[in-house]
């Protein structure tokens, strides 16, 4: 079976995971809206991540900071100066590309432009006669840096406008609150601050569905520590991030570490976890050892001390930061790609099935009355189950077709109500992956399903 991005996109659009943004207006490039199934999938992914990295982690605390921040934050972080991509326009067809992407795509990933200067990239593109991927001509403008931050303005009077930015990453909300959290949560270094929230980037490259969007959610964990502890924490973060990716349902053989060749001047080491998407190996998440750069810059630009005092030793120092950051949509896309399967059944038919980890599946259980006159009993079972789980209810069509519909959206269990259910308070429960069916007492359903869908 060939697993293509087109198949995933079509299933997502057709079944209600994801729709093109502003669809009735012909869409809006690199934006997508999550439908009834997509929003459940995303919420479940976020819940699983929060459980792992906040609830089950010692010394980890959540925040939910504003999207709009004091603009000086972005001077301190370096974004107003440096957050840009090397852009080239095709003079012939007017399409816009990232020079580094042109090189990487042309060399099929064998050459990395990560460490190249703009001049080196231009020279490479000329020497290798890389053509425009759209019109095939070799007629590019020189590279110009393209700013990735979205600007907006605040103020009620037109001429009193101040530029503000839609945040391009969530982590600054964690850095600026470092001392607030340390004080109010009585948190002792090393400790972590986690956040899940929207970020915005004026991305110029084509999106590949949810992979690269201009508005996206990030899940970020910033660990504040002594510099001497940072490498161990960084290495542990790599393992934790990999373990989470596996636990959420990604196959180990499609995951790998990619250590960065080119580091930001303040960084000691940086690594991505890559996933083998149908479009190739691409970054799933990043893990960065950021030194004391972030807190020292905020100290400098805000004029407020960010120094931490160890309550036991009284030692005073500026903590080093280790970051783990992952996009919700990008992870959702990876889980959808991983889960997609086409199976040939014994009768020769093909079933499309999404083998999603039950913990992140949009619906945990579908309630299916075998016949219409069993609806009352089925609704009674539904009302019992939907106090605990997201449920689907389907009374239309043959039972086989109804099973297929649930397979396609990854529902791990189908509960069928038949005439025996009226007599003996039992139902048939069918497993999505094995298609095995067994009888269970109605009152056993809730604990049974809980035992299978917890993360
Ligand atoms: P890329 O090289 O793919 O542009 P990046 O290195 O700029 O990503 P980071 O700034 O480290 O990414 O962001 C952390 C994570 O946020 C990424 O690993 C990815 O999962 C997610 N992410 C970043 N940009 C986008 C985007 N435009 N759309 C969706 N997810 C994104």
Coordinates of C-alpha atoms and ligand atoms in Angstrom, one line a residue:
X1 CA 0.0 0.0 0.0
X2 CA 1.3 3.4 -0.9
X3 CA 0.7 6.0 1.8
X4 CA 0.6 9.4 0.2
X5 CA -0.1 12.8 1.7
X6 CA -3.1 13.1 -0.8
X7 CA -4.8 10.1 0.7
X8 CA -4.4 11.5 4.2
X9 CA -5.6 14.9 3.2
X10 CA -8.6 13.5 1.4
X11 CA -9.6 11.3 4.4
X12 CA -9.1 14.3 6.7
X13 CA -11.3 16.6 4.6
X14 CA -13.9 13.9 3.8
X15 CA -14.4 12.7 7.3
X16 CA -14.2 16.0 9.2
X17 CA -10.7 16.0 10.7
X18 CA -9.5 19.1 8.9
X19 CA -11.0 21.5 6.3
X20 CA -9.2 24.1 4.2
X21 CA -9.3 27.5 6.1
X22 CA -11.9 30.0 4.8
X23 CA -13.0 27.2 2.4
X24 CA -16.0 29.0 0.8
X25 CA -13.7 31.9 -0.2
X26 CA -11.4 29.5 -2.1
X27 CA -9.3 28.9 1.0
X28 CA -6.4 30.9 2.4
X29 CA -2.9 29.5 1.8
X30 CA -1.4 27.5 4.6
X31 CA -4.4 27.8 6.9
X32 CA -6.6 24.9 8.0
X33 CA -9.6 24.5 10.2
X34 CA -10.0 21.5 12.5
X35 CA -13.4 19.8 12.2
X36 CA -15.3 17.7 14.8
X37 CA -12.8 14.9 14.6
X38 CA -9.7 17.1 14.3
X39 CA -10.5 19.1 17.4
X40 CA -10.9 15.9 19.5
X41 CA -7.6 14.5 18.1
X42 CA -5.8 17.8 18.9
X43 CA -7.3 18.0 22.4
X44 CA -6.3 14.4 23.1
X45 CA -2.8 15.0 22.0
X46 CA -2.5 18.1 24.1
X47 CA -4.0 16.3 27.1
X48 CA -1.5 13.4 26.7
X49 CA 1.4 15.8 26.4
X50 CA 0.3 17.8 29.5
X51 CA -0.2 14.7 31.5
X52 CA 3.3 13.5 30.6
X53 CA 5.3 16.7 30.9
X54 CA 3.3 18.6 33.6
X55 CA 1.1 16.3 35.7
X56 CA 3.5 13.3 35.9
X57 CA 6.7 15.4 36.0
X58 CA 8.1 16.6 39.2
X59 CA 8.9 20.3 39.3
X60 CA 7.0 21.2 36.2
X61 CA 4.4 24.0 36.1
X62 CA 2.1 25.3 33.5
X63 CA 1.4 28.8 32.3
X64 CA -0.8 30.3 29.6
X65 CA 0.8 33.6 28.6
X66 CA -0.6 36.2 26.2
X67 CA -0.2 36.0 22.4
X68 CA 0.5 39.7 22.4
X69 CA 3.5 40.8 24.4
X70 CA 5.3 44.0 25.1
X71 CA 7.2 44.5 21.7
X72 CA 10.5 44.9 23.5
X73 CA 10.3 41.1 24.3
X74 CA 11.0 40.5 20.6
X75 CA 13.9 42.9 20.6
X76 CA 15.3 40.9 23.5
X77 CA 14.7 37.6 21.9
X78 CA 16.4 38.8 18.7
X79 CA 13.3 38.2 16.6
X80 CA 12.8 41.8 15.3
X81 CA 16.4 41.7 14.0
X82 CA 17.0 38.1 13.0
X83 CA 13.8 36.1 12.5
X84 CA 13.7 35.8 8.7
X85 CA 14.1 33.3 5.9
X86 CA 16.4 33.6 2.9
X87 CA 13.9 34.3 0.1
X88 CA 14.3 34.2 -3.6
X89 CA 11.6 35.1 -6.2
X90 CA 11.4 33.5 -9.6
X91 CA 11.5 36.4 -12.0
X92 CA 9.6 34.4 -14.6
X93 CA 6.6 33.1 -12.7
X94 CA 6.8 35.3 -9.6
X95 CA 6.7 32.4 -7.2
X96 CA 8.6 32.8 -3.9
X97 CA 10.9 30.2 -2.4
X98 CA 13.3 29.6 0.5
X99 CA 16.8 29.3 -0.9
X100 CA 17.7 26.6 1.6
X101 CA 14.7 24.6 0.7
X102 CA 15.6 24.8 -3.1
X103 CA 19.0 23.4 -2.3
X104 CA 17.8 20.7 0.1
X105 CA 15.0 19.6 -2.3
X106 CA 17.3 19.6 -5.4
X107 CA 19.8 17.4 -3.6
X108 CA 17.0 15.2 -2.2
X109 CA 18.1 16.0 1.4
X110 CA 21.8 15.1 0.8
X111 CA 23.0 18.7 1.0
X112 CA 22.1 20.8 4.0
X113 CA 22.1 24.5 3.6
X114 CA 21.9 25.0 7.3
X115 CA 25.5 26.3 7.6
X116 CA 25.6 28.2 4.3
X117 CA 25.7 32.0 4.0
X118 CA 23.4 33.7 1.5
X119 CA 26.3 34.1 -0.9
X120 CA 27.1 30.4 -0.7
X121 CA 23.5 29.5 -1.3
X122 CA 23.3 31.7 -4.4
X123 CA 26.5 30.3 -5.7
X124 CA 25.3 26.7 -5.1
X125 CA 22.0 27.4 -6.9
X126 CA 23.8 28.8 -9.9
X127 CA 26.5 26.1 -10.1
X128 CA 24.0 23.3 -9.9
X129 CA 21.7 25.1 -12.2
X130 CA 18.7 24.6 -9.8
X131 CA 15.5 25.6 -11.7
X132 CA 12.2 27.0 -10.4
X133 CA 10.1 24.1 -9.2
X134 CA 7.0 25.7 -10.6
X135 CA 8.0 27.0 -14.1
X136 CA 11.3 25.3 -14.7
X137 CA 13.2 28.5 -15.5
X138 CA 16.5 29.4 -13.8
X139 CA 16.0 33.1 -13.3
X140 CA 15.9 34.0 -9.6
X141 CA 16.3 37.4 -7.8
X142 CA 19.2 37.6 -5.3
X143 CA 18.4 36.3 -1.8
X144 CA 16.6 38.8 0.5
X145 CA 15.7 38.1 4.1
X146 CA 12.0 37.8 4.5
X147 CA 10.6 38.7 8.0
X148 CA 8.5 35.9 9.5
X149 CA 6.8 37.8 12.3
X150 CA 3.2 39.1 11.8
X151 CA 2.8 42.7 12.7
X152 CA -0.3 44.4 13.9
X153 CA -0.9 47.6 15.8
X154 CA -2.6 48.8 18.9
X155 CA -4.0 52.1 19.8
X156 CA -7.3 53.8 19.0
X157 CA -6.1 56.8 17.1
X158 CA -4.6 56.0 13.7
X159 CA -1.5 58.1 14.1
X160 CA -0.8 56.8 17.5
X161 CA -0.3 53.3 16.4
X162 CA 2.3 51.1 18.1
X163 CA 3.5 48.0 16.3
X164 CA 2.8 44.8 18.2
X165 CA 3.6 41.3 17.0
X166 CA 1.7 38.0 17.0
X167 CA 4.1 35.8 18.9
X168 CA 6.2 33.5 16.6
X169 CA 6.9 31.1 19.5
X170 CA 5.4 30.5 22.9
X171 CA 8.6 30.2 24.9
X172 CA 9.0 33.9 25.6
X173 CA 5.9 33.7 27.8
X174 CA 7.7 31.2 29.9
X175 CA 11.0 33.1 30.1
X176 CA 9.4 36.4 31.2
X177 CA 7.4 34.5 33.9
X178 CA 10.4 32.6 35.2
X179 CA 10.7 34.5 38.5
X180 CA 6.9 34.7 38.9
X181 CA 6.7 31.0 38.8
X182 CA 9.7 30.4 40.9
X183 CA 8.2 32.6 43.6
X184 CA 4.6 31.7 43.5
X185 CA 5.0 27.9 43.0
X186 CA 8.0 27.9 45.3
X187 CA 9.8 26.1 42.5
X188 CA 13.4 25.3 43.0
X189 CA 15.9 25.1 40.1
X190 CA 16.0 22.8 38.2
X191 CA 12.3 23.2 37.3
X192 CA 10.3 23.5 34.1
X193 CA 7.6 25.7 32.8
X194 CA 5.2 24.3 30.2
X195 CA 2.9 26.0 27.9
X196 CA 0.5 25.1 25.0
X197 CA -0.6 27.9 22.8
X198 CA -0.9 29.5 19.4
X199 CA 2.1 30.9 17.5
X200 CA 2.1 32.7 14.1
X201 CA 4.8 32.8 11.4
X202 CA 4.5 34.4 8.0
X203 CA 5.9 31.3 6.3
X204 CA 6.7 31.6 2.6
X205 CA 7.1 28.0 1.7
X206 CA 4.3 25.7 0.6
X207 CA 2.7 24.1 3.5
X208 CA 2.4 20.3 3.0
X209 CA -1.0 20.3 4.8
X210 CA -0.6 20.6 8.6
X211 CA 3.2 20.4 8.4
X212 CA 3.8 24.1 8.0
X213 CA 1.0 26.5 8.6
X214 CA 1.0 30.3 9.4
X215 CA -0.9 29.8 12.6
X216 CA -0.2 26.8 14.7
X217 CA -0.1 25.6 18.3
X218 CA 3.1 24.7 20.1
X219 CA 3.7 22.6 23.2
X220 CA 6.8 23.8 24.9
X221 CA 8.7 22.8 28.0
X222 CA 11.5 25.1 29.2
X223 CA 13.7 23.7 31.9
X224 CA 15.7 26.2 34.0
X225 CA 18.8 24.8 35.5
X226 CA 22.4 25.3 36.6
X227 CA 24.7 25.3 33.6
X228 CA 26.5 22.2 35.0
X229 CA 23.2 20.2 34.9
X230 CA 22.2 21.4 31.4
X231 CA 23.8 18.7 29.3
X232 CA 22.3 15.9 31.3
X233 CA 18.9 17.5 31.2
X234 CA 19.3 18.1 27.4
X235 CA 20.1 14.4 26.9
X236 CA 17.3 13.3 29.1
X237 CA 14.9 15.6 27.2
X238 CA 15.9 13.9 23.9
X239 CA 15.0 10.5 25.4
X240 CA 11.8 11.8 26.9
X241 CA 10.7 13.5 23.7
X242 CA 11.4 10.3 21.7
X243 CA 9.6 8.2 24.2
X244 CA 6.5 10.5 24.0
X245 CA 6.5 10.3 20.2
X246 CA 6.6 6.5 20.5
X247 CA 3.9 6.4 23.2
X248 CA 1.6 8.6 21.2
X249 CA 1.7 6.0 18.4
X250 CA 4.7 6.8 16.1
X251 CA 6.7 3.8 15.0
X252 CA 10.3 3.8 16.2
X253 CA 11.6 3.0 12.8
X254 CA 10.2 6.2 11.4
X255 CA 11.8 8.4 14.1
X256 CA 15.4 9.6 14.4
X257 CA 17.6 12.2 16.0
X258 CA 19.1 14.9 13.9
X259 CA 21.8 16.9 15.6
X260 CA 22.2 20.4 14.3
X261 CA 25.4 21.4 12.4
X262 CA 24.8 25.1 12.7
X263 CA 24.1 26.4 16.2
X264 CA 22.9 29.8 17.3
X265 CA 25.9 31.6 18.8
X266 CA 24.5 31.1 22.4
X267 CA 23.5 27.5 22.0
X268 CA 25.7 24.6 23.2
X269 CA 23.8 21.9 21.3
X270 CA 20.5 21.4 19.5
X271 CA 18.8 18.4 18.1
X272 CA 15.5 17.7 16.2
X273 CA 13.6 14.5 16.3
X274 CA 12.6 13.8 12.7
X275 CA 9.7 11.7 11.5
X276 CA 9.5 10.0 8.2
X277 CA 6.4 11.7 6.8
X278 CA 5.1 10.6 3.3
X279 CA 7.0 13.7 2.1
X280 CA 10.3 12.4 3.6
X281 CA 12.2 12.8 6.8
X282 CA 11.2 16.1 8.4
X283 CA 11.5 17.9 11.8
X284 CA 8.9 16.8 14.3
X285 CA 10.2 18.6 17.3
X286 CA 13.3 20.5 18.5
X287 CA 15.4 20.2 21.7
X288 CA 17.7 23.1 22.4
X289 CA 20.4 23.9 25.0
X290 CA 20.0 27.7 25.0
X291 CA 22.6 28.6 27.6
X292 CA 21.8 31.7 29.6
X293 CA 20.9 33.7 26.5
X294 CA 17.2 34.1 27.1
X295 CA 17.3 35.3 30.7
X296 CA 20.3 37.5 30.2
X297 CA 18.7 39.2 27.3
X298 CA 15.4 39.8 29.2
X299 CA 17.5 41.1 32.1
X300 CA 19.3 43.5 29.8
X301 CA 16.2 44.7 27.9
X302 CA 13.8 44.9 30.8
X303 CA 16.3 46.3 33.3
X304 CA 15.0 43.8 35.9
X305 CA 17.2 41.2 37.5
X306 CA 16.5 37.7 36.4
X307 CA 18.9 36.2 38.9
X308 CA 17.8 33.2 40.8
X309 CA 18.8 32.7 44.5
X310 CA 19.1 29.2 45.6
X311 CA 17.1 29.1 48.8
X312 CA 19.4 26.5 50.5
X313 CA 22.9 27.6 49.4
X314 CA 22.0 31.2 48.8
X315 CA 24.0 30.9 45.6
X316 CA 22.9 33.5 43.0
X317 CA 23.0 32.8 39.3
X318 CA 21.3 33.2 35.9
X319 CA 19.8 29.8 35.0
X320 CA 20.6 28.0 31.7
X321 CA 17.5 27.0 29.7
X322 CA 16.9 23.7 28.0
X323 CA 13.9 23.7 25.6
X324 CA 11.7 21.0 24.1
X325 CA 9.2 22.3 21.6
X326 CA 6.7 20.5 19.3
X327 CA 3.9 21.6 17.1
X328 CA 0.5 20.2 17.8
X329 CA -0.6 20.2 14.2
X330 CA 2.7 18.7 13.0
X331 CA 2.4 15.9 15.6
X332 CA -1.3 15.3 14.7
X333 CA -0.2 15.0 11.1
X334 CA 2.4 12.5 12.0
X335 CA -0.1 10.4 14.0
X336 CA -2.5 10.5 11.1
X337 CA 0.1 9.4 8.6
X338 CA 1.3 6.6 10.9
X339 CA -2.2 5.4 11.6
X340 CA -3.4 5.2 8.0
X341 CA -3.8 1.7 6.7
X342 CA -5.6 -0.1 3.9
X343 CA -6.2 -3.8 4.7
X344 CA -7.4 -6.5 2.4
X345 CA -10.0 -8.6 4.2
X346 CA -10.7 -12.3 3.9
X347 CA -13.6 -11.6 1.5
X348 CA -11.3 -9.6 -0.8
X349 CA -12.7 -6.2 0.2
X350 CA -10.4 -3.4 1.3
X351 CA -10.9 -1.6 4.5
X352 CA -9.3 1.8 5.3
X353 CA -8.5 1.9 9.0
X354 CA -6.8 4.5 11.2
X355 CA -4.9 2.6 13.8
X356 CA -4.7 5.6 16.1
X357 CA -3.5 5.1 19.6
X358 CA -6.9 4.8 21.5
X359 CA -5.9 7.5 23.9
X360 CA -5.9 10.1 21.1
X361 CA -8.6 8.7 18.9
X362 CA -11.4 11.3 18.5
X363 CA -14.2 8.9 19.5
X364 CA -13.4 6.2 22.0
X365 CA -16.6 4.2 21.3
X366 CA -19.4 4.1 18.7
X367 CA -22.9 2.9 19.8
X368 CA -24.7 1.0 17.1
X369 CA -28.2 -0.3 17.5
X370 CA -28.6 -3.4 15.2
X371 CA -32.1 -2.3 14.3
X372 CA -34.1 0.9 14.6
X373 CA -36.5 -0.5 17.2
X374 CA -33.5 -1.0 19.5
X375 CA -32.8 2.8 19.6
X376 CA -34.2 3.3 23.1
X377 CA -31.9 0.7 24.6
X378 CA -28.9 2.0 22.5
X379 CA -29.6 5.6 23.6
X380 CA -29.6 4.4 27.3
X381 CA -26.2 2.8 26.7
X382 CA -25.0 6.0 24.9
X383 CA -26.1 8.2 27.8
X384 CA -24.1 6.0 30.2
X385 CA -21.0 6.0 28.0
X386 CA -20.9 9.7 27.0
X387 CA -20.5 10.7 30.7
X388 CA -17.1 9.2 30.4
X389 CA -16.0 9.2 26.7
X390 CA -16.5 11.0 23.4
X391 CA -19.0 8.7 21.7
X392 CA -20.3 8.4 18.2
X393 CA -23.9 7.2 17.6
X394 CA -24.9 5.7 14.3
X395 CA -28.1 4.0 13.4
X396 CA -28.0 4.3 9.6
X397 CA -26.9 1.6 7.1
X398 CA -25.8 -2.0 7.4
X399 CA -23.8 -2.9 10.4
X400 CA -20.8 -3.7 8.2
X401 CA -20.8 -0.2 6.6
X402 CA -21.1 1.4 10.1
X403 CA -18.1 -0.6 11.3
X404 CA -16.1 0.6 8.2
X405 CA -17.1 4.3 8.9
X406 CA -15.7 3.9 12.5
X407 CA -12.6 2.2 11.3
X408 CA -11.9 5.0 8.9
X409 CA -11.9 7.6 11.7
X410 CA -10.0 5.4 14.2
X411 CA -12.8 4.6 16.7
X412 CA -11.2 1.8 18.8
X413 CA -14.5 0.2 19.9
X414 CA -17.9 -0.3 18.5
X415 CA -20.7 -1.4 20.8
X416 CA -23.6 -3.1 19.1
X417 CA -27.0 -3.4 20.8
X418 CA -29.1 -6.4 19.7
X419 CA -32.3 -8.1 20.9
X420 CA -30.3 -10.1 23.5
X421 CA -29.3 -6.8 25.0
X422 CA -32.9 -6.3 26.1
X423 CA -33.0 -9.7 27.8
X424 CA -29.6 -10.1 29.4
X425 CA -28.1 -6.6 29.6
X426 CA -25.1 -7.6 27.4
X427 CA -23.7 -6.1 24.2
X428 CA -21.2 -7.0 21.5
X429 CA -18.0 -5.0 21.6
X430 CA -15.8 -5.0 18.5
X431 CA -12.1 -4.1 18.5
X432 CA -11.1 -1.9 15.6
X433 CA -7.6 -3.4 15.0
X434 CA -8.3 -7.1 15.4
X435 CA -12.0 -6.9 14.4
X436 CA -12.7 -9.5 17.1
X437 CA -16.0 -9.3 18.9
X438 CA -17.0 -10.4 22.3
X439 CA -20.0 -10.1 24.7
X440 CA -19.7 -7.9 27.7
X441 CA -22.2 -6.9 30.3
X442 CA -23.4 -3.3 29.9
X443 CA -22.2 -2.4 33.3
X444 CA -18.7 -3.7 32.5
X445 CA -18.3 -1.3 29.5
X446 CA -17.1 1.8 31.3
X447 CA -14.2 0.1 33.2
X448 CA -13.3 -2.0 30.2
X449 CA -13.0 1.0 27.9
X450 CA -11.2 3.1 30.5
X451 CA -8.6 0.3 30.8
X452 CA -7.9 0.5 27.0
X453 CA -7.9 4.2 26.3
X454 CA -5.8 5.8 29.0
X455 CA -2.6 7.4 28.1
Ligands
LIG1 P1 11.2 24.5 10.7 O1 12.7 24.3 10.5 O2 10.4 23.4 10.3 O3 10.7 25.9 10.2 P2 11.8 25.5 13.3 O4 13.1 24.8 13.5 O5 11.7 26.9 12.9 O6 11.0 24.6 12.3 P3 11.1 25.8 16.0 O7 11.1 27.2 16.0 O8 12.1 25.0 16.7 O9 10.9 25.2 14.5 O10 9.6 25.3 16.5 C1 9.4 24.2 17.3 C2 8.4 23.3 16.7 O11 7.2 24.0 16.4 C3 8.8 22.6 15.4 O12 9.6 21.5 15.7 C4 7.5 22.2 14.8 O13 6.9 21.0 15.4 C5 6.6 23.4 15.2 N1 6.5 24.4 14.1 C6 7.4 25.3 13.8 N2 6.9 26.1 12.8 C7 5.7 25.5 12.4 C8 4.8 25.8 11.4 N3 5.0 26.9 10.6 N4 3.7 25.1 11.3 C9 3.5 24.0 12.1 N5 4.3 23.7 13.1 C10 5.5 24.4 13.3

